[in-house]
PDB file of C-alpha atoms in Angstrom:
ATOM      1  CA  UNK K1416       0.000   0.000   0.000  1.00 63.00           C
ATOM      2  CA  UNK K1417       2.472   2.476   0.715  1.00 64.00           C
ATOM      3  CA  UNK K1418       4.339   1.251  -2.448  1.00 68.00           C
ATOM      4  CA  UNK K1419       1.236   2.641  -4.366  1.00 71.00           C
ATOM      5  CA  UNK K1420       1.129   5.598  -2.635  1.00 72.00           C
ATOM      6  CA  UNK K1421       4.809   6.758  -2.829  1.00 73.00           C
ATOM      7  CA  UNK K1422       4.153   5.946  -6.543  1.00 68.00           C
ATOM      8  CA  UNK K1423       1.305   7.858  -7.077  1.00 71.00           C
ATOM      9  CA  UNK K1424       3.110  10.956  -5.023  1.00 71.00           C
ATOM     10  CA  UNK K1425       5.778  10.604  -7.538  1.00 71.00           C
ATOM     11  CA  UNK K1426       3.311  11.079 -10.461  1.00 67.00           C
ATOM     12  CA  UNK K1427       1.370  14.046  -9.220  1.00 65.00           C
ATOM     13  CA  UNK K1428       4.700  15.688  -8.763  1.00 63.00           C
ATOM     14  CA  UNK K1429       5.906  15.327 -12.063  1.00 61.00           C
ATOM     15  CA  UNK K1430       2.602  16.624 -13.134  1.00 58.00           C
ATOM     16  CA  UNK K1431       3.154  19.499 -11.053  1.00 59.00           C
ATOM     17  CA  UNK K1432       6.515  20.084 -12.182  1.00 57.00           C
ATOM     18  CA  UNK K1433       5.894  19.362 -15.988  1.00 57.00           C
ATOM     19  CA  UNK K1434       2.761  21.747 -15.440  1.00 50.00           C
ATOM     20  CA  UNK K1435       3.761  25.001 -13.857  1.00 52.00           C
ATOM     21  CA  UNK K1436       6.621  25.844 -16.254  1.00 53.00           C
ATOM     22  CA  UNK K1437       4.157  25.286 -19.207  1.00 61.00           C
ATOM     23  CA  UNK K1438       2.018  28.014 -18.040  1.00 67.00           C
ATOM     24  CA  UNK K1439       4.334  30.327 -17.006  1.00 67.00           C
ATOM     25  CA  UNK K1440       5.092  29.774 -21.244  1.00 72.00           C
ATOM     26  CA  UNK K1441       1.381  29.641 -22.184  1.00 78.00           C
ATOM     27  CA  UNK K1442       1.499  33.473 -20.093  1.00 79.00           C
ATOM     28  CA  UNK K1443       4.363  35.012 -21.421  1.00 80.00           C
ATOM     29  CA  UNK K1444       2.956  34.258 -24.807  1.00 82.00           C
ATOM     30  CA  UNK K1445      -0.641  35.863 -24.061  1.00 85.00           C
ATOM     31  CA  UNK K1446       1.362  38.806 -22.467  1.00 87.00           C
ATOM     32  CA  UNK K1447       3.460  39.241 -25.921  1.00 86.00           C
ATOM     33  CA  UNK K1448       0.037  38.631 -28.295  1.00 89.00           C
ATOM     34  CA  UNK K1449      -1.478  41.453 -26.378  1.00 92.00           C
ATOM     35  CA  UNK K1450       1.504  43.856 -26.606  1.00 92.00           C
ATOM     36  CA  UNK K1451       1.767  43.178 -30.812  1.00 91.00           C
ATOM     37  CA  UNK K1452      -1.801  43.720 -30.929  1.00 94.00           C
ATOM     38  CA  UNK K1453      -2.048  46.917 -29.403  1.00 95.00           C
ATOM     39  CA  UNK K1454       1.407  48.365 -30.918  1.00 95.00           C
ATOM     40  CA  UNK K1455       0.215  47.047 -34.108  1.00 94.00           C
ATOM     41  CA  UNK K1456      -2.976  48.919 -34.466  1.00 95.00           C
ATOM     42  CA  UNK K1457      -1.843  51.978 -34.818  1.00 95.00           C
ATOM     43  CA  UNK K1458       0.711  51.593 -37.686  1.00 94.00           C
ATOM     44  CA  UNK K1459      -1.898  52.242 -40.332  1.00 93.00           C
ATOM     45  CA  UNK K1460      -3.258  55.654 -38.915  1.00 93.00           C
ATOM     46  CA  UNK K1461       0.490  56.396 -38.080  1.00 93.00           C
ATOM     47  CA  UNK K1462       1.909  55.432 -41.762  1.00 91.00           C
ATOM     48  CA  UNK K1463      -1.304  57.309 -43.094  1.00 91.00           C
ATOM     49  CA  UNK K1464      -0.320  60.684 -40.971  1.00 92.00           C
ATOM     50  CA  UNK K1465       3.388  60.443 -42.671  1.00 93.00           C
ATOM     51  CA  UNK K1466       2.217  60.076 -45.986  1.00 92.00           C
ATOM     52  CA  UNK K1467      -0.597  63.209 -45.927  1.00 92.00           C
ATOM     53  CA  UNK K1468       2.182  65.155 -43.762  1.00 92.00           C
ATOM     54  CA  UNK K1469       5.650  63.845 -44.648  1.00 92.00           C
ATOM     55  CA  UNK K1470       6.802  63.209 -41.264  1.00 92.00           C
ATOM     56  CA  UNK K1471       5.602  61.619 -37.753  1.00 92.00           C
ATOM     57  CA  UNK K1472       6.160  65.155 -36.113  1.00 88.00           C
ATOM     58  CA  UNK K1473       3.553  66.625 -35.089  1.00 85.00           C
ATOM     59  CA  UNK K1474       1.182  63.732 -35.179  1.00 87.00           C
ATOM     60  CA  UNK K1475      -1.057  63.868 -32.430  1.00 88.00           C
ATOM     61  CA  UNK K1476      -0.593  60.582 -30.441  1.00 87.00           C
ATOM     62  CA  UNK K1477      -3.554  61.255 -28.094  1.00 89.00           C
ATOM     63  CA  UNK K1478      -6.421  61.768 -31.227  1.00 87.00           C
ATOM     64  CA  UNK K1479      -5.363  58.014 -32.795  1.00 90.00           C
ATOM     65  CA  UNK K1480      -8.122  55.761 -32.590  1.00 90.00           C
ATOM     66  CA  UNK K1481      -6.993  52.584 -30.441  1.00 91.00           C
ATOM     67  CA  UNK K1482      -6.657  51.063 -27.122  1.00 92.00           C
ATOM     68  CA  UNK K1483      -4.073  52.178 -24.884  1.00 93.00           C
ATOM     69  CA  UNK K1484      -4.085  49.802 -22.276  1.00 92.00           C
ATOM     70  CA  UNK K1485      -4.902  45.502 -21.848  1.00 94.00           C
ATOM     71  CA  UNK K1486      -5.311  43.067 -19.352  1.00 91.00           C
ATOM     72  CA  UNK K1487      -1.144  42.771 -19.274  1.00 91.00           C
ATOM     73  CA  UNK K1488       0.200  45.917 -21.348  1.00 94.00           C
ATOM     74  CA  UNK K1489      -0.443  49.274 -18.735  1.00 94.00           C
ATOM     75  CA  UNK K1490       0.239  51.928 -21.145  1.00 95.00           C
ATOM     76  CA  UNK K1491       1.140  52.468 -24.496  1.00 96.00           C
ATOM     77  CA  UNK K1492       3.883  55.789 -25.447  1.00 94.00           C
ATOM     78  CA  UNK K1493       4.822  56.982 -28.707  1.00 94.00           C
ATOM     79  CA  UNK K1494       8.220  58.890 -29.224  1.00 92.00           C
ATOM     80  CA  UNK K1495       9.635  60.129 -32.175  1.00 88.00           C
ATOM     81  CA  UNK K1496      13.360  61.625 -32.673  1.00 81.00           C
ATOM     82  CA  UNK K1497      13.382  62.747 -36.330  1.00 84.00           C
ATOM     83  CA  UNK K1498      10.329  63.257 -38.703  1.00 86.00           C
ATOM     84  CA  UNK K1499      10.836  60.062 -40.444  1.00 88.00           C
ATOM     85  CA  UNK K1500      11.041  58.020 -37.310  1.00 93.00           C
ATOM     86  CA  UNK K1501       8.754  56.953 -34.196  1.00 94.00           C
ATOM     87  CA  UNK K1502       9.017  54.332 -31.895  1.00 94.00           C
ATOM     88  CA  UNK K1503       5.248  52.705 -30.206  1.00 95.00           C
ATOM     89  CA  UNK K1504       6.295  51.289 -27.070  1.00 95.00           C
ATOM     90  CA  UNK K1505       4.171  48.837 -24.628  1.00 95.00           C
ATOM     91  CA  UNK K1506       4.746  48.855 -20.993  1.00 93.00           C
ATOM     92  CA  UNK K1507       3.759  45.479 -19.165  1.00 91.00           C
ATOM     93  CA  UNK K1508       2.297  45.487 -15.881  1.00 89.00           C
ATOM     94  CA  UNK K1509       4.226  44.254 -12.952  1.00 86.00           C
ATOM     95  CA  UNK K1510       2.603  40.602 -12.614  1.00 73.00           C
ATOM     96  CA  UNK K1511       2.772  39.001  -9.184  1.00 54.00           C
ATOM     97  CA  UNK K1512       3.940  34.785 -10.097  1.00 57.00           C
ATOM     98  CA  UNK K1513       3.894  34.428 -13.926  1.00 62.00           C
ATOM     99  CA  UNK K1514       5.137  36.278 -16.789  1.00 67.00           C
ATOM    100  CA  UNK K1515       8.780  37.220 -18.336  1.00 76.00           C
ATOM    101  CA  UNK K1516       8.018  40.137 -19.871  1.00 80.00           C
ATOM    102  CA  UNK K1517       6.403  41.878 -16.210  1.00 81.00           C
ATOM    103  CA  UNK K1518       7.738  45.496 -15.673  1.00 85.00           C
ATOM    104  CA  UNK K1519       9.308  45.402 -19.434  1.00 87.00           C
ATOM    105  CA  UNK K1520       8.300  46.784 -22.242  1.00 89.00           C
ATOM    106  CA  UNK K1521       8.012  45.335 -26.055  1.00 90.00           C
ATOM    107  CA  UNK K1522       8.161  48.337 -29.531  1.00 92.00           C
ATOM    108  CA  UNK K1523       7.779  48.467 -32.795  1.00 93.00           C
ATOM    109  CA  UNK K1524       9.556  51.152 -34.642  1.00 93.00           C
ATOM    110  CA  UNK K1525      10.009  52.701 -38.177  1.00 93.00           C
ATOM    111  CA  UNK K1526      12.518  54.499 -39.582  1.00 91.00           C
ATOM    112  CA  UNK K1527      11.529  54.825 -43.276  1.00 91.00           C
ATOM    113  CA  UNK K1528       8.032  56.559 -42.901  1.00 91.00           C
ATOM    114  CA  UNK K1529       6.505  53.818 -41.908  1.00 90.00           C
ATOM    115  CA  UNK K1530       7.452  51.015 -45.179  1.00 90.00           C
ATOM    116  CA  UNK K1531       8.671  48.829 -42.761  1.00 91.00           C
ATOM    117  CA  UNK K1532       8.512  48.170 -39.075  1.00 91.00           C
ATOM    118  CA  UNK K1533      10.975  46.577 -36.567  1.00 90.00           C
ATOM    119  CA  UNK K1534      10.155  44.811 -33.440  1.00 88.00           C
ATOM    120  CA  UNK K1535      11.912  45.694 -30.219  1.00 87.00           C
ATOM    121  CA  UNK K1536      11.608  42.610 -27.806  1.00 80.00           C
ATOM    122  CA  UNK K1537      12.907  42.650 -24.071  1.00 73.00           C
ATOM    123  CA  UNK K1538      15.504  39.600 -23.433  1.00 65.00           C
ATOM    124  CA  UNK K1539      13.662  36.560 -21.492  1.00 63.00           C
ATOM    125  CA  UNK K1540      15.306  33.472 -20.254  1.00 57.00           C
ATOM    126  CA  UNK K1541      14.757  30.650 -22.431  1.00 54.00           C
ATOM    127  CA  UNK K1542      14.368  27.620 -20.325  1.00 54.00           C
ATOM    128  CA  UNK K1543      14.101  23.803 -20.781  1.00 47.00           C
ATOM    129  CA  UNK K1544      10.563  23.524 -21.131  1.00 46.00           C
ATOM    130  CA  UNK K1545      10.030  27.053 -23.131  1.00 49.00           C
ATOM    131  CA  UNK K1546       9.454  26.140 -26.820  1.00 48.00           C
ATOM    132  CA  UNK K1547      11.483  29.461 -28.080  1.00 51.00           C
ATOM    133  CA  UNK K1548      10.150  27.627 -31.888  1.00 53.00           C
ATOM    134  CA  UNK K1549       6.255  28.803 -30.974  1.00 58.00           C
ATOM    135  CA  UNK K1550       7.291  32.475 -29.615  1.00 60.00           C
ATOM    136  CA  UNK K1551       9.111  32.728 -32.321  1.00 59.00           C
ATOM    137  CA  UNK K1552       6.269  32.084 -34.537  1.00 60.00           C
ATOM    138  CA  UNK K1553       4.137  34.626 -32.477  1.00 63.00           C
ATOM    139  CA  UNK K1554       7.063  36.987 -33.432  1.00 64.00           C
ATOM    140  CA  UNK K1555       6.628  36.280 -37.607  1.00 63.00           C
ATOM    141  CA  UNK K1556       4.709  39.445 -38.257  1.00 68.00           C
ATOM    142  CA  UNK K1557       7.684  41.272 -36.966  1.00 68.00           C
ATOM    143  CA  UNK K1558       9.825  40.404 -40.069  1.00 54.00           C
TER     144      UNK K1558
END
C-alpha cells in the first residue's frame, strides 16, 4: 500500500513540475500577443499621418483611434526623434507569479516613414521547457 502511494506521489509531482513551467510559457505568450496587438494597431493611422504630412512630427498621439491599455500591457507611449522616425512602445504590468516580460516593455519602430517596421523585444530566459520555436512564430509578423 504504501508502495502505491509513494508511486502515485511521484506522479502528481511530475505533473506538477511538468505543469507550472508550461504556463508560465502559455502566459508570457498571451502577455506578448497582447503587446503586438495593441502596438500594431496603430501603424496604419500612423503610416497614413506620414504620408498626408511627410513626417511623424507633429502627429497627435492622443487623437489616434486605439486602445491604450490591456489586461497585461499598462500603457502604451509613442516617441519620435526625427520626422521620419517613431518608436510605439508597450509597458507590461508588474505581474505578481507568472510572466517574463512583467515590468518590461516590447516596440515596434520605423525608420523609413513607416514602409517597414521593426520589433523591439525585451531579453527573457529561455528555459528547458520554453518552446522558443512557438514564440518565435508569435514573433513572424515582426519580419
Amino acid at each position: 500500500m504504501k508502495g502505491k502511494a509513494i508511486v502515485l506521489l511521484l506522479v502528481v509531482a511530475c505533473a506538477v513540475l511538468l505543469g507550472v513551467p508550461r504556463y508560465g510559457y502559455r502566459v508570457d505568450k498571451a502577455q506578448l500577443t497582447e503587446a503586438m496587438a495593441l502596438t500594431f494597431q496603430f501603424k496604419p493611422a500612423l503610416s497614413q499621418h506620414f504620408t498626408a504630412h511627410g513626417s511623424f512630427l507633429g502627429v497627435k498621439h492622443e487623437s489616434l483611434p486605439g486602445t491604450r491599455e490591456g489586461e497585461y500591457v499598462g500603457a502604451i507611449a509613442f516617441s519620435s526623434t526625427r520626422g521620419d522616425n517613431i518608436t510605439v512602445t508597450a509597458s507590461f504590468r508588474e505581474t505578481a507569479l507568472f510572466g517574463q516580460f512583467s515590468g518590461k516593455s516590447f516596440s515596434i519602430a520605423t525608420l523609413d516613414g513607416g514602409r517597414t517596421w521593426k520589433c523591439i523585444m525585451p531579453v527573457i530566459h529561455v528555459g528547458f521547457f520554453t518552446p522558443t520555436s512557438d514564440l518565435l512564430q508569435t514573433l513572424k509578423p515582426c519580419n
